[in-house]
Amino acid sequence: MRYRSRVLVTVCTLLLTLTVKAQVKSVKADVPPEIDGVLDDDIWKQSPQVSGFKTFVPDFGKDIPYNTIAYVAHDSENLYFAIKCFDEPNLIKTSIAARDRIRADDWICINLDTFNGGQSLLGLYVNPNGIQMDTQFAAGSEDIGVDLIWYSAAKIDNEGYSVEIKIPFKSIRYSDDDGNVEMGVIFERRISRLSTQVSSPALDPEKGFAFLTQMMPLNYSGVRKYTLLELLPAITYSNNTIQENGQDVSEDNFEPSLTAKIGLTSELVLDATINPDFSQVESDAQQVEVNQRFAVNYPERRPFFLEGSQNFNFAASSMFSPVRQVVNTRTIVSPRAATKLTGKIGDKNIISTIYALDRADRSLSDFAEDETADVGIIRYMRSFTQDSYLGFIGTHRSRNGGSNSVVGFDGQYRFNEANVISGNFLNSTTQADRNSNSTSDNSMAIRIARNTRSFSGNINIEDIAQDFQSQVGFVTRTGITRLSGSVSPKLFPKEGLVQRWDFTVYGSITKDKPSGLNESVLYGSIAANLPKNTRLSVSADRSSEIFQGVEFRDGSISLSASSQLNKRLRVSTNYDWDNGIFYQAAEQGYGKRIRNFLDYQASDKLNFQVSHNFVSLYSEATDVKYYDLHILRGRLVYQANQYLFFRAIGQYNSLSKVWSPNFLASFTYIPGTVVHLGYGTVLERTRWDGQQYVPADNYLQTFSGFFFKASYLWRL
């Protein structure tokens, strides 16, 4: 009789597992679990178990020595997840870090398509100490800037570690059918020392990394309807001292602000803000800006712009595309007021809009204190099967009688599971001022891509007219037609130290329209992926570039290596021998690029990072040095607990002779409820000689600033 019972239990468990692979029906909890990282709550004994985790990094479909089990539950107001990760406790890599700083740790991730529509997903990560990271993904791009309100805890025990998560329905957007909600989910786990990631459901090697097409349906019932209302009052005080004409000039500034969020439905949210403070608490890491043909772009980190920002990604674009972004919200510098509408209308209609009254840019030659610029953005997407969609996008910026508008269409279509064809067409209309005639020109791109376990590749056609402009976007170059393509096969050795070999060949031909000349790129690389997240690669390219109607050589040879040497130490280095153009004089040059990075987790609470960037350029004709530049950046963080950290950053630029240390104490209870206290200064090797600032051996403090910021999120 006991034997029959065991067989019956085994059969029932197998049937449940097979059902779970098809879909998961969440159990509604009468008593919510305590989020403490200990899986002793009654609900976890009743909820369905999701197992069958298989690798997708470095290879697909393999088992690992350590089991993983996920649990799902909910009540009328919250989603609950628990994951048990079996492991050897002394080998687990973790830290007590600031939010979003756990990428190098072991972690679990709940990949959640809250609409189950195949267009975007949220990635909710937790490390073995319960520290969070959240991201949003759409149109092939992941953004780490999003910060949702959710709760997590984790515990390490003698079997490994366990994680518990609570996600309020108010923190996410979803489709509600009389209290019935369907989402999509992929559970993911990373084991750092093994260079391995696993998922359930297992990813299909013929579909590659297309998460959005491989989601497991997740069903909830009895979800409560509510009206979301959030108020975020904030105050910011700053005192800045600037060196002007040999004197210190101080200025105090006190700015109150108010931001509100209203849930029109569970799918559609309206945001509005008055006099928002958009100061960057996390300093932008300095980038090499000398001898750049186009402006350097920095990522968006300001909370008001982050909800729905993934919808502004557009098809057939990449980091190599001249039209990088149609919507770059960092072009909205300091608005007096702004509104935003994001979400879905019906099952398949996605909409995002922004209107901002932006203050005048002080760097403009015709700056006027009370002048403003009007900025409007609208985005509409119609979703189809899998992650296919058709979209419309429009942007407008007007100031002082001048204006720029961009309108266009984009979309992508997935066929035969692993293949995607995507494209975009944009038209810009620009008027310099009231008395000028407007100019109009177009940009277009078509991309065909394939991605599977052992192969990825793409073919691209791009055409950007010379007068195309996007003042709300980010465009690096105009006046070109380009044909490009790449193939990236992968090999998986059956034995040996190398887990995977990656090969890449890329080629492009570009016609420079103003000169009528052609430029080309031929690039190849080989990379070996090893345990401990170690990657070694060598690459070379032979290329040319047209600048001011002249053809220049622009090839390089590159060596790079990165590794998680142990639980505490991560390093990377890159060395380039590079041909290049000195754009200021339009001359052929040669030089080097060196990048080094070290991350040392001295303890669970103390982290130190240091990076070094070096770039040099010499005249090929005379060997005269145009420049060499070192940027050295150090970052020390003491994380007292998951809420409070103290940080010091120092950056040095050898070309401008600028040393800029800054300090920050930051308390974040939940996103929105924060207190920041910071101080920064700029030291330059200069002095005032009575007429002007001239180079000097000693440092002069040319700027210092103190700021205090506090905000409190009221969720009603």
XYZ file of C-alpha atoms in Angstrom:
716
model
C 0.000 0.000 0.000
C 2.849 2.349 0.836
C 4.469 1.495 -2.520
C 1.233 2.345 -4.386
C 1.069 5.685 -2.586
C 4.596 6.521 -3.643
C 3.806 5.626 -7.265
C 0.631 7.742 -7.147
C 2.546 10.705 -5.710
C 5.233 10.309 -8.365
C 2.655 10.194 -11.176
C 0.810 13.233 -9.782
C 4.067 15.141 -9.450
C 4.997 14.270 -13.042
C 1.590 15.389 -14.312
C 1.899 18.637 -12.375
C 5.379 19.213 -13.799
C 4.109 18.645 -17.344
C 1.226 21.060 -16.700
C 3.592 23.655 -15.268
C 5.694 23.540 -18.429
C 2.614 24.513 -20.418
C 1.345 27.120 -17.980
C 1.308 27.994 -14.296
C -1.905 28.708 -12.437
C -0.995 30.666 -9.339
C -2.476 29.717 -5.966
C -4.259 32.489 -4.093
C -2.956 32.882 -0.557
C -5.356 33.328 2.347
C -2.365 34.258 4.515
C 0.434 36.104 2.720
C 3.964 34.726 3.118
C 6.434 36.587 5.294
C 9.149 37.968 3.032
C 12.167 36.822 5.040
C 13.987 34.425 2.691
C 12.851 31.343 4.652
C 10.468 29.068 2.728
C 8.479 27.853 5.739
C 5.148 29.528 4.887
C 2.142 27.294 4.278
C 1.496 28.837 0.861
C 4.739 27.406 -0.565
C 3.531 23.904 0.346
C 0.367 24.490 -1.716
C 1.735 26.405 -4.709
C 2.865 24.798 -7.978
C 6.562 24.012 -8.270
C 8.488 24.953 -11.393
C 11.646 22.947 -12.019
C 13.371 21.508 -15.077
C 15.928 24.331 -15.298
C 18.323 23.972 -18.262
C 21.334 26.028 -19.323
C 21.331 28.641 -22.073
C 24.759 30.113 -21.194
C 27.330 29.029 -22.272
C 25.306 26.369 -24.129
C 21.659 25.374 -24.358
C 19.857 22.437 -22.818
C 22.439 21.173 -20.311
C 21.894 20.127 -16.706
C 23.895 21.581 -13.820
C 24.841 19.835 -10.558
C 22.575 22.068 -8.463
C 18.785 21.902 -8.540
C 16.527 24.978 -8.711
C 12.847 25.118 -7.750
C 10.508 28.109 -8.222
C 7.136 28.699 -6.515
C 4.335 31.126 -7.414
C 1.421 32.551 -5.412
C -0.649 35.716 -5.127
C -3.359 37.486 -3.206
C -5.709 40.241 -4.337
C -2.981 42.917 -4.152
C 0.408 41.235 -4.672
C 2.369 38.668 -6.673
C 4.609 36.328 -4.676
C 7.561 34.280 -5.894
C 9.987 31.999 -4.088
C 13.041 30.246 -5.484
C 15.162 27.595 -3.803
C 18.705 27.451 -5.215
C 20.684 24.416 -4.113
C 24.425 25.073 -3.979
C 27.563 24.817 -1.868
C 27.217 27.698 0.630
C 30.927 28.563 0.804
C 31.125 29.003 -2.992
C 28.143 31.337 -3.408
C 29.168 34.768 -4.717
C 27.175 37.612 -3.169
C 27.469 41.083 -1.673
C 25.529 43.704 0.255
C 25.456 46.244 -2.538
C 23.483 49.254 -3.672
C 20.438 48.570 -5.800
C 21.320 47.566 -9.388
C 24.937 46.699 -8.430
C 24.673 42.910 -8.350
C 25.358 41.986 -11.978
C 28.616 40.154 -11.065
C 27.014 38.139 -8.211
C 25.079 34.918 -8.228
C 21.402 35.802 -8.656
C 17.933 34.714 -9.653
C 15.714 36.672 -12.056
C 11.974 36.768 -12.645
C 11.541 37.748 -16.308
C 7.957 38.983 -16.377
C 5.927 39.971 -19.435
C 3.155 41.645 -17.457
C 0.843 41.974 -20.482
C 1.823 38.597 -21.962
C 1.922 40.464 -25.253
C 5.442 39.653 -26.443
C 6.601 43.282 -26.662
C 8.462 44.007 -23.418
C 9.452 42.423 -20.156
C 10.642 43.351 -16.690
C 13.698 41.656 -15.243
C 13.558 41.436 -11.422
C 16.909 40.228 -10.055
C 17.816 39.257 -6.474
C 21.193 38.118 -5.143
C 21.719 35.710 -2.190
C 21.682 38.674 0.229
C 18.293 39.897 -1.017
C 19.676 42.925 -2.908
C 17.612 43.956 -5.936
C 18.235 44.928 -9.522
C 15.481 45.649 -12.034
C 15.564 46.225 -15.781
C 13.154 46.617 -18.664
C 13.634 45.082 -22.113
C 12.044 45.895 -25.479
C 13.053 45.958 -29.160
C 16.320 44.145 -28.427
C 17.538 46.617 -25.782
C 17.744 46.282 -21.983
C 17.639 49.363 -19.734
C 18.870 49.155 -16.140
C 17.500 52.588 -15.210
C 13.997 51.495 -14.162
C 13.279 51.339 -10.396
C 10.054 49.607 -9.344
C 8.642 49.248 -5.857
C 8.901 45.596 -4.847
C 10.211 43.642 -1.884
C 12.700 40.814 -1.543
C 14.651 38.827 1.023
C 17.148 35.970 0.775
C 18.900 33.572 3.125
C 21.981 31.391 2.702
C 21.732 28.017 4.474
C 23.541 24.690 4.375
C 21.674 23.681 1.198
C 22.350 26.861 -0.807
C 20.112 29.917 -0.685
C 16.441 30.835 -0.898
C 14.740 33.982 -2.211
C 11.264 35.401 -1.552
C 9.728 38.240 -3.576
C 6.596 40.365 -3.255
C 5.476 42.549 -6.179
C 2.479 44.838 -5.604
C 0.076 44.911 -8.548
C 0.256 48.707 -8.220
C 3.932 48.610 -9.239
C 3.322 47.025 -12.636
C 1.010 47.459 -15.603
C -1.137 44.531 -16.746
C -4.397 43.595 -18.472
C -7.286 42.777 -16.127
C -10.318 40.771 -17.265
C -12.755 40.893 -14.309
C -9.999 40.001 -11.859
C -8.360 37.425 -14.140
C -4.821 38.296 -15.211
C -2.444 36.465 -17.538
C 1.269 37.235 -17.670
C 4.296 35.497 -19.129
C 7.305 34.353 -17.109
C 10.767 32.864 -17.489
C 12.644 31.975 -14.303
C 16.387 32.482 -14.561
C 19.391 31.709 -12.356
C 23.067 32.636 -12.648
C 26.001 30.817 -11.031
C 28.947 33.149 -11.419
C 31.853 30.769 -10.819
C 30.531 28.324 -13.440
C 29.882 31.053 -16.045
C 26.443 29.479 -16.297
C 22.854 30.685 -16.588
C 19.828 28.392 -16.500
C 16.139 28.979 -17.116
C 12.735 27.402 -16.777
C 11.082 26.919 -19.129
C 14.198 25.825 -20.983
C 15.006 28.049 -23.950
C 14.758 26.452 -27.372
C 18.209 26.461 -29.037
C 16.517 27.017 -32.404
C 14.974 30.248 -31.072
C 18.136 31.477 -29.335
C 17.818 34.239 -26.757
C 14.361 35.431 -27.878
C 12.881 35.471 -24.362
C 9.680 37.227 -25.379
C 8.643 34.397 -27.713
C 9.303 31.641 -25.145
C 7.394 32.874 -22.102
C 5.415 30.435 -19.948
C 1.826 31.659 -19.310
C 1.183 32.617 -15.695
C -2.479 32.876 -14.616
C -3.930 34.804 -11.665
C -7.530 35.012 -10.473
C -9.299 37.158 -7.907
C -7.105 40.205 -8.514
C -8.498 43.327 -6.890
C -9.319 46.365 -9.004
C -7.853 49.589 -7.671
C -7.108 53.181 -8.608
C -3.413 53.948 -8.506
C -2.506 57.347 -7.104
C 1.035 58.353 -6.192
C 2.310 61.713 -4.998
C 6.023 62.422 -4.817
C 6.871 65.744 -3.167
C 10.583 66.552 -3.092
C 12.862 69.335 -1.965
C 16.363 70.081 -3.167
C 18.768 72.571 -1.653
C 22.118 73.350 -3.198
C 24.960 75.770 -2.613
C 27.392 76.225 -5.504
C 30.560 78.268 -5.602
C 32.160 79.105 -8.953
C 35.472 80.797 -9.616
C 34.869 83.855 -11.854
C 37.451 86.522 -12.663
C 39.622 85.446 -9.772
C 36.779 85.568 -7.224
C 34.546 82.952 -5.631
C 30.903 83.559 -6.516
C 28.372 81.623 -4.430
C 24.748 80.879 -5.175
C 22.075 79.200 -3.045
C 19.156 77.421 -4.633
C 16.079 75.909 -2.983
C 13.688 74.011 -5.259
C 10.476 72.241 -4.235
C 8.854 69.913 -6.758
C 5.828 67.665 -7.059
C 5.290 64.623 -9.245
C 2.010 62.718 -9.477
C 1.071 59.378 -11.008
C -2.530 58.388 -11.713
C -3.572 54.955 -12.935
C -6.342 55.603 -15.427
C -6.647 51.809 -15.737
C -4.430 48.919 -14.683
C -2.816 49.302 -18.134
C -2.615 53.074 -18.638
C -0.834 55.599 -16.394
C -0.659 59.410 -16.462
C 2.372 61.157 -14.912
C 2.736 64.893 -14.328
C 5.470 66.941 -12.694
C 6.052 70.558 -11.714
C 9.541 71.963 -11.359
C 11.138 68.508 -11.111
C 14.653 68.091 -9.784
C 16.604 66.181 -12.399
C 19.996 66.233 -10.715
C 22.050 63.112 -11.271
C 22.739 61.386 -7.966
C 24.885 58.795 -9.723
C 27.697 60.685 -11.454
C 28.118 60.063 -15.150
C 31.411 58.264 -15.643
C 33.671 60.438 -17.755
C 34.005 59.297 -21.346
C 36.699 60.101 -23.860
C 35.321 63.223 -25.531
C 38.458 64.525 -27.238
C 38.645 64.193 -31.048
C 35.051 63.007 -31.437
C 33.244 63.319 -34.744
C 29.887 63.408 -32.943
C 28.617 64.144 -29.438
C 28.926 61.621 -26.624
C 25.587 60.312 -25.333
C 24.856 59.406 -21.700
C 22.112 57.006 -20.515
C 18.864 58.211 -18.969
C 18.642 57.728 -15.194
C 15.998 60.314 -14.184
C 12.960 58.588 -12.637
C 10.212 60.655 -14.312
C 11.244 59.495 -17.799
C 11.775 55.810 -17.029
C 8.242 54.369 -16.948
C 7.335 53.335 -20.473
C 10.720 54.422 -21.822
C 11.223 50.977 -23.375
C 8.429 51.809 -25.820
C 10.642 54.469 -27.425
C 13.103 51.835 -28.636
C 12.598 51.439 -32.354
C 13.199 48.681 -34.874
C 16.291 48.189 -37.075
C 18.513 50.259 -34.808
C 21.698 49.270 -33.004
C 24.722 50.811 -31.278
C 26.356 51.054 -34.726
C 23.434 52.800 -36.424
C 23.882 56.491 -37.263
C 20.309 57.122 -36.048
C 20.805 55.711 -32.547
C 17.658 57.113 -30.931
C 14.574 58.908 -32.196
C 13.741 59.768 -28.569
C 16.627 60.726 -26.282
C 14.940 62.189 -23.208
C 18.224 63.691 -21.975
C 17.682 66.376 -24.620
C 14.947 67.588 -22.219
C 17.410 69.209 -19.847
C 15.474 71.101 -17.158
C 11.699 71.296 -17.653
C 9.486 73.650 -15.703
C 6.659 71.154 -16.128
C 6.077 67.901 -17.959
C 3.388 65.266 -18.500
C 3.588 61.679 -19.679
C 0.998 59.052 -20.663
C 2.143 55.416 -21.006
C 0.566 51.993 -21.226
C -1.891 49.975 -23.283
C -5.355 50.570 -24.688
C -7.015 47.245 -25.404
C -5.090 44.039 -25.998
C -2.706 45.197 -28.711
C -2.389 49.007 -28.646
C 0.645 50.486 -26.842
C 0.926 54.253 -26.405
C 3.497 56.605 -24.869
C 3.443 60.401 -24.952
C 5.534 63.167 -23.372
C 5.064 66.923 -23.298
C 7.632 69.137 -21.578
C 8.164 72.873 -21.202
C 11.942 72.923 -21.107
C 14.062 75.776 -19.780
C 16.471 77.502 -22.136
C 19.929 76.001 -22.621
C 22.513 78.334 -21.064
C 25.169 77.169 -23.523
C 23.318 78.714 -26.476
C 24.626 81.991 -27.856
C 21.146 83.561 -27.854
C 20.260 82.358 -24.351
C 17.439 84.224 -22.628
C 16.638 83.597 -18.957
C 12.872 83.280 -19.302
C 12.874 81.516 -22.637
C 11.555 77.960 -22.951
C 11.398 75.209 -25.533
C 8.309 73.104 -26.199
C 8.959 69.377 -26.561
C 6.325 66.863 -27.644
C 6.676 63.112 -28.225
C 4.128 60.502 -29.261
C 4.638 56.772 -29.758
C 2.062 54.193 -30.860
C 2.607 50.455 -31.383
C 0.229 47.762 -32.596
C 1.376 44.316 -31.502
C 0.844 41.116 -33.482
C 1.862 37.491 -32.979
C 4.983 36.731 -30.920
C 7.069 39.935 -30.677
C 6.004 41.345 -34.058
C 4.611 44.883 -34.156
C 3.994 47.961 -36.301
C 4.650 51.382 -34.793
C 4.397 55.144 -35.333
C 6.647 57.735 -33.714
C 6.620 61.534 -33.764
C 8.748 64.165 -32.008
C 8.697 67.973 -32.035
C 10.892 70.637 -30.469
C 10.327 74.366 -30.991
C 12.234 77.344 -29.599
C 12.583 81.005 -30.523
C 10.739 80.589 -33.819
C 12.773 77.570 -34.883
C 11.542 73.991 -34.813
C 12.340 70.405 -35.660
C 9.796 67.634 -36.212
C 10.368 63.950 -36.901
C 7.611 61.518 -37.873
C 7.946 57.961 -39.013
C 7.057 54.290 -38.866
C 8.860 51.198 -37.682
C 8.089 47.548 -37.129
C 9.362 44.023 -36.981
C 8.071 40.627 -38.058
C 9.299 37.279 -36.732
C 9.107 34.247 -39.018
C 10.323 30.657 -38.711
C 10.890 31.322 -34.989
C 14.523 32.506 -35.208
C 14.303 35.073 -38.029
C 13.278 38.717 -37.711
C 12.872 41.335 -40.412
C 12.626 44.893 -39.116
C 12.700 48.392 -40.523
C 12.024 52.072 -39.988
C 11.296 55.144 -42.083
C 11.629 58.665 -40.649
C 11.061 62.136 -42.063
C 12.406 65.298 -40.460
C 11.311 68.886 -41.040
C 13.530 71.643 -39.670
C 13.206 75.432 -39.600
C 16.123 77.424 -38.161
C 14.000 80.487 -37.247
C 10.823 82.342 -38.211
C 12.450 83.911 -41.258
C 13.999 80.739 -42.652
C 12.631 78.224 -45.079
C 12.113 74.729 -43.738
C 14.115 71.731 -44.946
C 12.806 68.186 -45.104
C 14.706 64.924 -45.474
C 14.407 61.219 -44.744
C 16.103 58.335 -42.993
C 15.391 54.632 -43.436
C 16.769 51.268 -42.356
C 15.988 47.608 -43.057
C 17.431 44.711 -41.059
C 17.156 40.926 -41.441
C 18.509 38.921 -38.505
C 18.742 35.297 -37.400
C 19.646 34.063 -33.917
C 19.978 30.428 -32.795
C 22.179 28.379 -30.459
C 25.089 28.087 -32.870
C 24.638 31.055 -35.195
C 23.629 34.697 -35.235
C 23.832 37.040 -38.182
C 22.240 40.025 -39.830
C 22.087 42.097 -43.006
C 21.390 45.849 -42.816
C 20.578 48.581 -45.320
C 20.571 52.199 -44.111
C 20.071 55.499 -45.905
C 20.244 58.857 -44.091
C 19.847 62.083 -46.043
C 22.324 64.886 -45.441
C 19.741 67.317 -44.045
C 18.015 64.813 -41.761
C 17.871 66.113 -38.165
C 16.426 64.841 -34.892
C 16.782 67.403 -32.101
C 14.931 65.156 -29.643
C 16.899 62.077 -30.722
C 20.539 61.107 -31.032
C 22.049 61.017 -34.532
C 25.760 60.504 -35.091
C 26.018 60.985 -38.843
C 23.951 61.961 -41.880
C 24.459 61.927 -45.632
C 25.292 58.237 -46.068
C 24.016 55.021 -47.635
C 25.311 51.834 -46.011
C 25.134 48.095 -46.655
C 26.422 45.980 -43.777
C 26.252 42.467 -42.426
C 27.725 40.129 -39.877
C 27.911 36.404 -39.145
C 28.715 34.985 -35.709
C 29.000 31.191 -35.542
C 29.621 29.477 -32.195
C 31.430 26.229 -31.439
C 30.904 24.137 -28.297
C 33.865 21.870 -27.425
C 32.829 18.562 -25.864
C 35.745 18.668 -23.438
C 38.549 20.957 -22.344
C 38.793 24.309 -20.591
C 37.016 26.388 -23.263
C 33.236 26.290 -22.865
C 32.413 28.077 -26.116
C 34.243 29.647 -29.054
C 32.666 32.770 -30.575
C 33.630 33.909 -34.076
C 32.473 37.142 -35.692
C 32.961 38.574 -39.172
C 31.489 41.980 -39.992
C 31.664 43.968 -43.206
C 30.156 47.199 -44.490
C 30.296 49.514 -47.497
C 29.235 53.125 -46.981
C 28.731 55.799 -49.600
C 29.468 59.293 -48.310
C 26.903 61.380 -50.193
C 28.585 64.817 -50.015
C 31.846 63.538 -51.549
C 30.517 60.617 -53.578
C 33.330 58.460 -52.151
C 32.989 55.027 -50.579
C 34.330 53.783 -47.262
C 34.523 50.216 -46.015
C 34.959 48.088 -42.893
C 36.124 44.486 -42.620
C 36.242 43.190 -39.048
C 36.943 39.789 -37.525
C 37.215 38.459 -33.959
C 37.755 35.209 -32.062
C 36.734 34.850 -28.417
C 37.106 32.004 -25.922
C 34.647 31.692 -23.032
C 35.998 29.928 -19.941
C 34.856 29.263 -16.354
C 34.902 32.045 -13.750
C 33.305 34.370 -16.310
C 36.598 34.535 -18.139
C 36.636 35.726 -21.726
C 39.678 36.158 -23.949
C 39.419 37.708 -27.395
C 41.468 39.028 -30.272
C 40.080 41.144 -33.098
C 41.250 43.130 -36.080
C 39.653 45.395 -38.635
C 40.736 47.030 -41.849
C 38.593 50.050 -42.567
C 38.439 53.483 -44.136
C 36.481 56.645 -43.340
C 35.547 59.647 -45.461
C 35.969 62.990 -43.713
C 35.737 66.385 -45.458
C 35.851 64.644 -48.836
C 39.102 62.755 -48.093
C 39.578 59.033 -47.438
C 41.447 58.063 -44.245
C 42.506 54.701 -42.794
C 40.760 53.707 -39.560
C 41.682 50.101 -38.709
C 42.874 48.486 -35.474
C 44.141 45.355 -33.744
C 42.691 44.621 -30.318
C 43.373 42.219 -27.439
C 41.005 41.937 -24.486
C 40.538 39.804 -21.393
C 38.120 39.761 -18.473
C 37.695 37.399 -15.540
C 36.049 36.910 -12.164
C 39.283 35.681 -10.573
C 37.592 34.762 -7.297
C 34.561 35.715 -5.204
C 36.077 39.106 -4.452
C 38.067 40.210 -7.505
C 36.949 40.969 -11.063
C 39.279 42.456 -13.698
C 39.204 43.384 -17.373
C 41.674 44.901 -19.811
C 41.636 45.950 -23.450
C 44.547 47.074 -25.635
C 44.094 48.581 -29.138
C 46.625 49.608 -31.765
C 44.560 52.044 -33.765
C 44.685 54.142 -36.909
C 42.505 57.229 -36.726
C 41.704 60.709 -37.947
C 42.618 63.913 -36.160
C 39.350 65.673 -36.992
C 40.492 69.140 -35.957
C 43.157 69.212 -38.679
C 41.702 66.504 -40.989
C 44.976 64.536 -40.871
C 45.839 60.843 -40.754
C 46.992 59.608 -37.374
C 47.853 56.509 -35.383
C 47.740 55.721 -31.693
C 46.638 53.442 -28.876
C 43.585 52.852 -26.749
C 43.954 51.096 -23.396
C 41.132 50.348 -20.962
C 41.605 48.674 -17.575
C 39.040 47.940 -14.882
C 39.241 46.364 -11.423
C 36.362 45.575 -9.066
C 37.343 44.428 -5.575
C 34.645 43.345 -3.120
C 36.709 43.707 0.052
C 33.816 42.416 2.171
C 30.092 41.931 1.751
C 29.678 45.642 2.533
C 32.788 47.314 1.111
C 33.418 47.650 -2.620
C 36.216 49.366 -4.512
C 36.356 49.975 -8.258
C 39.041 51.635 -10.312
C 39.095 52.233 -14.053
C 41.722 53.673 -16.358
C 41.160 54.846 -19.931
C 44.055 55.943 -22.110
C 43.930 57.190 -25.677
C 46.673 58.714 -27.801
C 47.007 59.996 -31.363
C 50.124 60.912 -33.369
C 50.574 62.391 -36.818
C 51.425 59.705 -39.346
C 53.361 62.202 -41.476
C 55.544 63.758 -38.758
C 55.083 61.565 -35.625
C 54.112 64.721 -33.750
C 51.779 63.971 -30.840
C 48.312 65.436 -31.239
C 47.302 64.362 -27.725
C 47.415 61.646 -25.133
C 44.731 61.412 -22.517
C 44.347 59.466 -19.273
C 41.023 59.288 -17.452
C 41.372 57.678 -14.034
C 38.266 56.969 -11.941
C 38.046 55.436 -8.483
C 34.862 54.545 -6.639
C 34.635 53.423 -2.995
C 31.270 52.349 -1.527
C 30.414 51.253 1.980
C 26.959 49.676 2.003
C 25.830 49.761 5.636
C 22.661 47.812 4.792
C 20.287 47.461 1.846
C 19.012 51.012 2.423
C 22.047 53.132 3.346
C 25.375 53.618 1.604
C 28.291 56.049 1.633
C 30.185 56.663 -1.589
C 33.295 58.523 -2.696
C 34.265 59.016 -6.339
C 37.380 60.624 -7.724
C 37.979 61.327 -11.430
C 41.076 62.752 -13.086
C 41.409 63.956 -16.673
C 45.049 64.390 -17.684
C 44.305 66.453 -20.793
C 42.253 69.141 -19.080
C 44.247 68.726 -15.829
C 40.977 68.435 -13.913
C 40.565 66.483 -10.678
C 36.968 66.094 -9.508
C 36.213 64.257 -6.258
C 32.657 63.945 -4.944
C 30.996 62.337 -1.944
C 27.494 61.048 -1.316
C 25.493 59.629 1.589
C 22.299 58.019 0.312
C 19.308 56.437 2.030
C 16.676 54.733 -0.144
C 13.851 52.990 1.657
C 11.941 52.352 -1.559
C 12.322 54.083 -4.926
C 10.954 57.582 -4.359
C 11.429 57.666 -0.591
C 15.010 58.847 -0.425
C 17.428 61.185 1.304
C 20.658 62.218 -0.447
C 23.452 64.385 0.931
C 26.352 65.163 -1.372
C 29.387 67.334 -1.976
C 31.456 67.749 -5.129
C 34.329 69.887 -6.267
C 36.400 70.573 -9.380
C 40.130 71.260 -9.086
C 42.089 72.545 -12.071
C 45.745 73.328 -12.650
C 45.192 76.982 -13.371
C 45.449 80.424 -11.768
C 44.073 83.926 -12.339
C 46.826 86.322 -13.501
C 44.633 89.413 -13.202
C 43.438 89.212 -16.803
C 42.697 85.577 -17.501
C 43.137 82.013 -16.237
C 46.499 80.528 -17.232
C 48.109 77.091 -16.663
C 49.732 76.573 -13.269
C 51.482 73.851 -11.261
C 49.083 74.025 -8.327
C 45.395 73.162 -8.245
C 42.717 75.844 -7.995
C 39.207 74.997 -6.837
C 37.085 76.325 -9.704
C 33.824 74.815 -8.516
C 32.373 73.360 -5.332
C 28.834 72.312 -4.612
C 26.808 70.932 -1.742
C 23.338 69.492 -2.166
C 20.596 67.955 -0.074
C 17.633 66.159 -1.572
C 14.704 64.456 0.128
C 11.504 62.991 -1.262
C 8.716 60.822 0.046
C 6.478 58.610 -2.053
C 2.815 58.563 -1.036
C 1.003 55.626 -2.625
C -2.762 55.752 -2.111
